[in-house]
Amino acid sequence: MSRLGPGLITGASDDDPSGIATYSQAGAAFGFGLLWTMLFALPLMSAIQEISARIGRITGHGIAGNIRRRYSRWVLYPIVMLVLAANTINIGADIGAMGDATRLLIGGPALLYSVLFAAATVLLQVFGSYRKCSRVFKVLALVLFSYILTTFMVHVPWGTALKAAVMPTFQRRGDYWATMIAVLGTTISPYLFFWQASQETEEIRNHADEHALIDSPLQGPRELERIRFDTYVGMAFSNVVAFFIILAAAATLNAHGIMDIETSAQAAEALRPIAGNAAFVLFAIGIIGTGLLAVPVLAGSAAYAVGEALKWPTGMDRKVRAARGFYVVLTLSTLLGLGINFPAVQKITHLTPIKALFWSAVINGVVAVPIMVIVMLMARNKKVMGNFERTSKPLHFMGWIATLVMAAGAVMIFVTWKS
């Protein structure tokens, strides 16, 4: 476990309650038909995350910090504001799902649970050290095994499922392509780039004998190998869990004619009469656990992006007085996301948690493209990376393929939207 850190936490946080809802909908609506997307996305996701982590570890600055140092503020500020907006909306959807899942398990008011979860995540990050938060996040990542266990509690036609996973079939239906884009957009999200790069800078600050590789190139081989291992394990874990969520939904919900799932809590509730109470409990616990992991990552990545863009001190290892702006953004992002779940706010804004999930996916899908282009350009820029600018050709190739796939997905978002 000592070699696992930012990559594992980043990968686990990708399977947040909003992601669970998207994967559940994919399985419910199209059965095993979209299982192949997880195998397809894995090398793309791994490449862009490794490149993001390399930028953070080599330069000692996060994604936003490096954009500020090398690009116009007219590039930097719109990207940061879009990331902040998408993350805040996503936080709202995740907190609402956690509250609903808790209500399903023990009864009581979902909104009260949402408030308590929001408070808990803020307090952990504001008053917990980086090392303490990192340990908590690693433990929460284990909750994701609940989705793998859920699958083995139901009947799965493994031959049919595995064939669909390795032999893609496509449908002409517009909702098929929209769901496929949503799955890819959920798997490859901008907040993951910012979070993993910034966590690598935290690792530097928390180890006195470690430095940015651009200043201490002799540490390069060891650290870059660690990043590669950590990232690939984390992304593989993320995609395996997502694979099993789609699989479970396909084998239960789709097989029983339930083809429309809008929230992760709704997916859990639909499982109970089909797969039994144990499967329902595991699925609901998974929603709560992944939410407790994902909400701090979403809020933290927004705070890192804003702080680095404005040259503020950032980092969970800093005291509140030393990084006020960072903690203010982190707290406000969480509280504004929580606000989406209040009926009065929903009445004024017309933004329900379900709509929040849709809009965060749209914003993430659009803003991912320019960020990925800039990340790929920085990875080969000697002024940014020093003597580490030569990424391996396979890694560079997969990074650009990932960028092109997301660009095509962004275009398709609007095509399917209008249709």
Short mmCIF file of N, CA and C in Angstrom, two decimals, residues 18 88-97 100 262-263 266 336-361:
data_model
loop_
_atom_site.label_atom_id
_atom_site.label_comp_id
_atom_site.label_asym_id
_atom_site.label_seq_id
_atom_site.Cartn_x
_atom_site.Cartn_y
_atom_site.Cartn_z
N SER A 18 -22.63 9.91 -8.58
CA SER A 18 -23.08 10.33 -9.91
C SER A 18 -22.61 9.34 -10.97
N THR A 88 -18.95 21.79 -8.29
CA THR A 88 -19.96 22.18 -7.32
C THR A 88 -21.29 21.49 -7.61
N ILE A 89 -21.68 21.47 -8.86
CA ILE A 89 -22.92 20.80 -9.25
C ILE A 89 -22.82 19.30 -8.99
N ASN A 90 -21.67 18.72 -9.31
CA ASN A 90 -21.46 17.30 -9.07
C ASN A 90 -21.52 16.97 -7.59
N ILE A 91 -20.95 17.84 -6.76
CA ILE A 91 -21.03 17.67 -5.31
C ILE A 91 -22.48 17.61 -4.85
N GLY A 92 -23.31 18.50 -5.41
CA GLY A 92 -24.72 18.50 -5.05
C GLY A 92 -25.40 17.19 -5.36
N ALA A 93 -25.13 16.66 -6.54
CA ALA A 93 -25.73 15.38 -6.93
C ALA A 93 -25.23 14.25 -6.02
N ASP A 94 -23.94 14.26 -5.69
CA ASP A 94 -23.37 13.20 -4.86
C ASP A 94 -23.90 13.25 -3.42
N ILE A 95 -23.96 14.45 -2.85
CA ILE A 95 -24.46 14.59 -1.47
C ILE A 95 -25.93 14.16 -1.40
N GLY A 96 -26.71 14.55 -2.40
CA GLY A 96 -28.11 14.13 -2.43
C GLY A 96 -28.26 12.62 -2.51
N ALA A 97 -27.41 11.98 -3.30
CA ALA A 97 -27.46 10.52 -3.43
C ALA A 97 -27.08 9.84 -2.12
N ASP A 100 -30.07 10.10 0.21
CA ASP A 100 -31.13 9.18 -0.20
C ASP A 100 -30.78 7.74 0.15
N GLU A 262 -32.33 6.99 -12.83
CA GLU A 262 -31.85 8.37 -12.86
C GLU A 262 -30.86 8.68 -11.74
N THR A 263 -30.92 7.96 -10.62
CA THR A 263 -30.00 8.21 -9.52
C THR A 263 -29.45 6.88 -9.01
N GLN A 266 -31.84 5.24 -6.58
CA GLN A 266 -32.94 4.57 -7.29
C GLN A 266 -32.48 3.19 -7.77
N LEU A 336 -22.44 25.11 -1.41
CA LEU A 336 -23.28 25.44 -2.57
C LEU A 336 -23.84 24.18 -3.22
N GLY A 337 -23.00 23.13 -3.27
CA GLY A 337 -23.50 21.85 -3.78
C GLY A 337 -24.60 21.30 -2.91
N LEU A 338 -24.40 21.37 -1.59
CA LEU A 338 -25.44 20.93 -0.66
C LEU A 338 -26.74 21.69 -0.90
N GLY A 339 -26.63 22.99 -1.18
CA GLY A 339 -27.82 23.82 -1.37
C GLY A 339 -28.74 23.34 -2.47
N ILE A 340 -28.18 22.66 -3.47
CA ILE A 340 -29.01 22.15 -4.57
C ILE A 340 -30.09 21.20 -4.07
N ASN A 341 -29.85 20.57 -2.92
CA ASN A 341 -30.78 19.57 -2.40
C ASN A 341 -31.92 20.15 -1.58
N PHE A 342 -31.91 21.47 -1.34
CA PHE A 342 -32.99 22.10 -0.58
C PHE A 342 -34.14 22.45 -1.52
N PRO A 343 -35.36 22.07 -1.17
CA PRO A 343 -36.52 22.35 -2.05
C PRO A 343 -36.65 23.81 -2.43
N ALA A 344 -36.37 24.73 -1.50
CA ALA A 344 -36.51 26.16 -1.80
C ALA A 344 -35.54 26.58 -2.89
N VAL A 345 -34.31 26.06 -2.83
CA VAL A 345 -33.31 26.38 -3.85
C VAL A 345 -33.71 25.76 -5.18
N GLN A 346 -34.20 24.54 -5.15
CA GLN A 346 -34.64 23.87 -6.38
C GLN A 346 -35.78 24.63 -7.04
N LYS A 347 -36.66 25.19 -6.24
CA LYS A 347 -37.79 25.94 -6.78
C LYS A 347 -37.33 27.20 -7.49
N ILE A 348 -36.29 27.85 -6.93
CA ILE A 348 -35.78 29.09 -7.52
C ILE A 348 -34.92 28.81 -8.76
N THR A 349 -34.04 27.83 -8.65
CA THR A 349 -33.07 27.57 -9.71
C THR A 349 -33.54 26.54 -10.73
N HIS A 350 -34.58 25.77 -10.37
CA HIS A 350 -35.04 24.67 -11.22
C HIS A 350 -33.94 23.63 -11.45
N LEU A 351 -33.00 23.54 -10.49
CA LEU A 351 -31.88 22.62 -10.61
C LEU A 351 -32.03 21.52 -9.56
N THR A 352 -32.59 20.39 -9.96
CA THR A 352 -32.72 19.25 -9.07
C THR A 352 -31.44 18.42 -9.13
N PRO A 353 -31.23 17.49 -8.18
CA PRO A 353 -30.04 16.63 -8.26
C PRO A 353 -29.93 15.87 -9.58
N ILE A 354 -31.05 15.47 -10.16
CA ILE A 354 -31.01 14.76 -11.44
C ILE A 354 -30.52 15.69 -12.55
N LYS A 355 -31.03 16.93 -12.56
CA LYS A 355 -30.55 17.91 -13.53
C LYS A 355 -29.10 18.28 -13.26
N ALA A 356 -28.72 18.29 -11.99
CA ALA A 356 -27.33 18.59 -11.63
C ALA A 356 -26.40 17.55 -12.23
N LEU A 357 -26.81 16.29 -12.18
CA LEU A 357 -26.01 15.22 -12.77
C LEU A 357 -25.84 15.44 -14.27
N PHE A 358 -26.91 15.83 -14.95
CA PHE A 358 -26.85 16.07 -16.40
C PHE A 358 -25.92 17.24 -16.72
N TRP A 359 -26.09 18.36 -16.00
CA TRP A 359 -25.30 19.55 -16.32
C TRP A 359 -23.83 19.39 -15.97
N SER A 360 -23.54 18.68 -14.90
CA SER A 360 -22.13 18.45 -14.57
C SER A 360 -21.48 17.59 -15.64
N ALA A 361 -22.22 16.61 -16.18
CA ALA A 361 -21.69 15.78 -17.26
C ALA A 361 -21.43 16.60 -18.52
#
